[in-house]
Amino acid sequence: MGEEWLWDQYAQSPDPWGFDERWYEQRKYALTLAALPRRRYRRVFEPGCSIGALTERLAERADHVLACDLVPTAVERARRRLADLPGVTVHEWDARAPWPGTDFDLVVVSELLYYLTVAQARAFCDLLLQHLAEDGHVVGVHWRRPADPHVLTGDEADRVLRDTGLPVLATWGDEDFVLTVLGRDARSVAAVEGLV
Ligand SMILES: C[S@@+](CC[C@H](N)C(=O)[O-])C[C@H]1O[C@@H](n2cnc3c(N)ncnc32)[C@H](O)[C@@H]1O
């Protein structure tokens, strides 16, 4: 799965993907946040949080965010970055392990699943279904282009999320990434607000 590669990235740079610098990432975060069907969530899970750049934005829309990453350096950086946000908890955790919490009404799987094999990604999604609240939403965001050390393409990762059978509420994509919103509560935002 390229774990050494991940460790090396964090050893070489404080922000290996340029989350805080690149317009590409900032625009993608804006699209991700804009796609969330609910204004506010109770309990959000972000597996594979890296240095906490997306976590910080999710915290503005949630009472609590649990953010986890495999790489201890990433966890340490995310903890430092998010230390002033009382609703945010950061843990070291492997996405191939049992889940660190339950009853999430939002799970944001952003740039994570392509590090796993299909079997591991499917096992992750089985646990996702077990730990998603009755009214829960899931957002998947994945880079579409070939990249090391990705095991799956972004579209294959997205397909595994869709194979959960959760209703797809919205999709967005360009040449670079695919974004899919799924949810147990399949009502549209307009329907929830009584517009239709
Ligand atoms: C490209 S970053 C995405 C960060 C964040 N979710 C975002 O979209 O801004 C991918 C992160 O997933 C983490 N990761 C990769 N495999 C993992 C695994 N098996 N368990 C937990 N985290 C993992 C990496 O360490 C890295 O920090």
Coordinates of C-alpha atoms and ligand atoms in Angstrom, one line a residue:
M1 CA 0.0 0.0 0.0
G2 CA 3.0 2.3 0.0
E3 CA 3.2 3.0 3.7
E4 CA 6.9 3.9 3.5
W5 CA 6.1 6.3 0.6
L6 CA 3.5 8.0 2.9
W7 CA 6.0 8.2 5.8
D8 CA 8.6 9.7 3.4
Q9 CA 6.2 12.4 2.2
Y10 CA 5.6 13.6 5.7
A11 CA 9.4 13.5 6.5
Q12 CA 10.1 15.6 3.4
S13 CA 7.4 18.3 3.7
P14 CA 5.2 19.9 6.3
D15 CA 2.3 19.8 3.8
P16 CA 3.0 17.0 1.2
W17 CA 0.1 17.7 -1.1
G18 CA 0.2 21.5 -0.8
F19 CA -3.3 21.6 0.9
D20 CA -2.7 25.1 2.3
E21 CA -1.1 26.5 -0.8
R22 CA -2.7 25.1 -3.9
W23 CA -5.8 26.7 -5.4
Y24 CA -6.6 23.2 -6.7
E25 CA -7.1 21.9 -3.2
Q26 CA -8.9 25.0 -1.9
R27 CA -11.4 24.9 -4.7
K28 CA -11.9 21.2 -4.1
Y29 CA -12.5 21.8 -0.4
A30 CA -15.0 24.5 -1.3
L31 CA -16.9 22.1 -3.7
T32 CA -16.8 19.4 -1.0
L33 CA -18.3 21.7 1.7
A34 CA -20.8 23.1 -0.8
A35 CA -22.0 19.6 -1.6
L36 CA -22.9 18.7 2.0
P37 CA -26.7 18.4 2.0
R38 CA -27.1 19.5 5.6
R39 CA -26.1 22.9 7.1
R40 CA -24.9 21.3 10.2
Y41 CA -23.9 17.8 11.4
R42 CA -23.7 16.3 14.9
R43 CA -20.8 13.8 14.5
V44 CA -18.4 13.8 11.6
F45 CA -15.7 11.2 10.7
E46 CA -12.8 12.1 8.4
P47 CA -10.6 9.0 7.9
G48 CA -7.2 9.9 6.4
C49 CA -7.2 13.4 7.6
S50 CA -3.5 14.2 6.9
I51 CA -2.6 17.6 8.5
G52 CA -6.2 18.6 9.1
A53 CA -6.8 21.1 6.3
L54 CA -10.2 19.7 5.4
T55 CA -10.9 18.8 9.0
E56 CA -10.6 22.4 10.0
R57 CA -13.3 23.3 7.4
L58 CA -15.6 20.5 8.4
A59 CA -15.4 21.7 12.0
E60 CA -17.2 24.8 11.0
R61 CA -20.2 22.7 10.0
A62 CA -20.2 20.2 12.9
D63 CA -20.6 19.8 16.6
H64 CA -17.9 17.2 16.7
V65 CA -15.3 15.9 14.2
L66 CA -13.2 12.7 14.7
A67 CA -10.2 12.9 12.3
C68 CA -7.8 10.0 11.9
D69 CA -4.7 9.1 10.0
L70 CA -2.3 6.2 9.7
V71 CA 0.9 8.3 9.8
P72 CA 1.9 9.5 13.3
T73 CA 3.5 12.7 11.9
A74 CA 0.3 13.7 10.2
V75 CA -1.7 13.1 13.4
E76 CA 0.7 15.2 15.4
R77 CA 0.5 18.1 12.8
A78 CA -3.3 17.8 12.7
R79 CA -3.5 17.9 16.5
R80 CA -1.4 21.0 16.6
R81 CA -3.3 22.7 13.9
L82 CA -6.7 21.9 15.4
A83 CA -5.8 22.3 19.1
D84 CA -8.0 25.4 19.6
L85 CA -11.1 23.7 18.2
P86 CA -12.9 22.0 21.1
G87 CA -15.1 19.9 18.9
V88 CA -12.3 18.2 17.1
T89 CA -10.5 14.9 18.1
V90 CA -7.6 13.5 16.2
H91 CA -6.4 9.9 16.5
E92 CA -3.9 7.6 14.9
W93 CA -5.8 4.8 13.1
D94 CA -5.6 2.5 10.1
A95 CA -8.5 2.5 7.7
R96 CA -8.1 -1.3 7.6
A97 CA -8.9 -1.6 11.3
P98 CA -12.2 -1.6 13.2
W99 CA -13.8 1.8 13.3
P100 CA -12.9 4.2 16.1
G101 CA -16.4 5.4 16.7
T102 CA -20.0 5.0 15.6
D103 CA -23.3 6.9 14.8
F104 CA -21.6 9.3 12.4
D105 CA -24.1 11.5 10.5
L106 CA -21.4 12.5 8.1
V107 CA -18.4 10.5 6.9
V108 CA -16.0 12.3 4.5
V109 CA -13.8 9.9 2.5
S110 CA -11.6 12.4 0.8
E111 CA -8.6 11.1 -1.1
L112 CA -8.3 7.9 0.9
L113 CA -9.8 4.8 -0.7
Y114 CA -7.3 4.5 -3.5
Y115 CA -4.6 3.6 -1.0
L116 CA -6.5 0.4 -0.3
T117 CA -7.0 -2.8 -2.3
V118 CA -10.5 -3.4 -3.6
A119 CA -11.0 -6.0 -0.8
Q120 CA -9.8 -3.6 1.8
A121 CA -11.9 -0.8 0.4
R122 CA -15.0 -3.0 0.4
A123 CA -14.3 -4.0 4.1
F124 CA -14.0 -0.3 4.9
C125 CA -17.4 0.3 3.3
D126 CA -19.0 -2.6 5.2
L127 CA -17.9 -0.9 8.4
L128 CA -19.0 2.4 7.1
L129 CA -22.5 1.1 6.7
Q130 CA -22.4 -0.3 10.3
H131 CA -21.3 3.0 11.7
L132 CA -23.4 5.4 9.7
A133 CA -26.3 7.0 11.5
E134 CA -29.9 6.5 10.3
D135 CA -29.9 9.9 8.8
G136 CA -26.2 9.7 7.7
H137 CA -24.5 11.2 4.6
V138 CA -21.3 10.1 3.0
V139 CA -19.1 12.2 0.7
G140 CA -16.4 10.6 -1.4
V141 CA -13.8 12.7 -3.2
H142 CA -11.0 11.1 -5.3
W143 CA -8.3 12.2 -7.7
R144 CA -8.9 10.6 -11.0
R145 CA -5.5 10.6 -12.6
P146 CA -2.8 7.8 -12.2
A147 CA -0.6 8.4 -9.2
D148 CA 1.9 6.5 -7.1
P149 CA 1.4 4.7 -4.8
H150 CA -2.4 4.5 -5.5
V151 CA -3.7 0.9 -5.8
L152 CA -7.1 2.0 -7.2
T153 CA -8.0 4.8 -9.6
G154 CA -10.2 7.5 -8.2
D155 CA -13.1 6.1 -10.3
E156 CA -12.6 2.6 -8.9
A157 CA -12.5 4.0 -5.4
D158 CA -15.7 5.9 -6.1
R159 CA -17.3 2.7 -7.5
V160 CA -16.6 0.9 -4.2
L161 CA -18.4 3.7 -2.4
R162 CA -21.4 3.4 -4.8
D163 CA -21.5 -0.3 -4.4
T164 CA -22.6 0.2 -0.8
G165 CA -26.0 0.6 -2.3
L166 CA -26.6 3.8 -0.5
P167 CA -28.7 6.2 -2.6
V168 CA -26.6 8.6 -4.6
L169 CA -27.7 12.1 -3.8
A170 CA -25.3 14.1 -5.9
T171 CA -22.3 13.8 -8.1
W172 CA -19.7 16.2 -9.4
G173 CA -16.7 15.6 -11.5
D174 CA -14.1 17.0 -13.9
E175 CA -11.0 15.6 -15.4
D176 CA -9.1 15.7 -12.1
F177 CA -11.5 14.4 -9.4
V178 CA -14.8 12.8 -8.8
L179 CA -17.1 13.8 -5.9
T180 CA -20.1 11.7 -4.8
V181 CA -22.6 12.3 -2.1
L182 CA -24.5 9.3 -0.8
G183 CA -27.0 9.1 2.1
R184 CA -29.5 7.1 4.0
D185 CA -31.7 10.2 4.0
A186 CA -32.2 10.4 0.3
R187 CA -34.4 13.5 0.4
S188 CA -33.2 16.5 -1.6
V189 CA -32.3 19.7 0.2
A190 CA -35.4 21.4 -1.3
A191 CA -37.6 18.5 -0.1
V192 CA -36.2 18.8 3.4
E193 CA -36.9 22.5 3.4
G194 CA -40.5 22.0 2.2
L195 CA -39.9 23.7 -1.2
V196 CA -41.2 20.7 -3.1
Ligands
LIG1 C1 -4.1 12.8 0.2 S1 -4.3 12.8 2.0 C2 -6.0 13.3 2.2 C3 -6.2 14.2 3.4 C4 -7.6 14.8 3.6 N1 -8.6 13.7 3.7 C5 -8.0 15.7 2.5 O1 -8.7 15.4 1.6 O2 -7.5 16.8 2.5 C6 -4.4 11.0 2.3 C7 -4.2 10.6 3.7 O3 -4.6 9.3 3.9 C8 -3.7 8.7 4.8 N2 -3.9 7.2 4.7 C9 -3.4 6.4 3.7 N3 -3.7 5.2 4.0 C10 -4.4 5.1 5.2 C11 -4.9 4.1 6.0 N4 -4.8 2.8 5.7 N5 -5.5 4.5 7.2 C12 -5.6 5.8 7.6 N6 -5.1 6.8 6.8 C13 -4.5 6.5 5.6 C14 -2.4 9.2 4.4 O4 -1.4 9.1 5.5 C15 -2.7 10.7 4.1 O5 -2.5 11.5 5.2

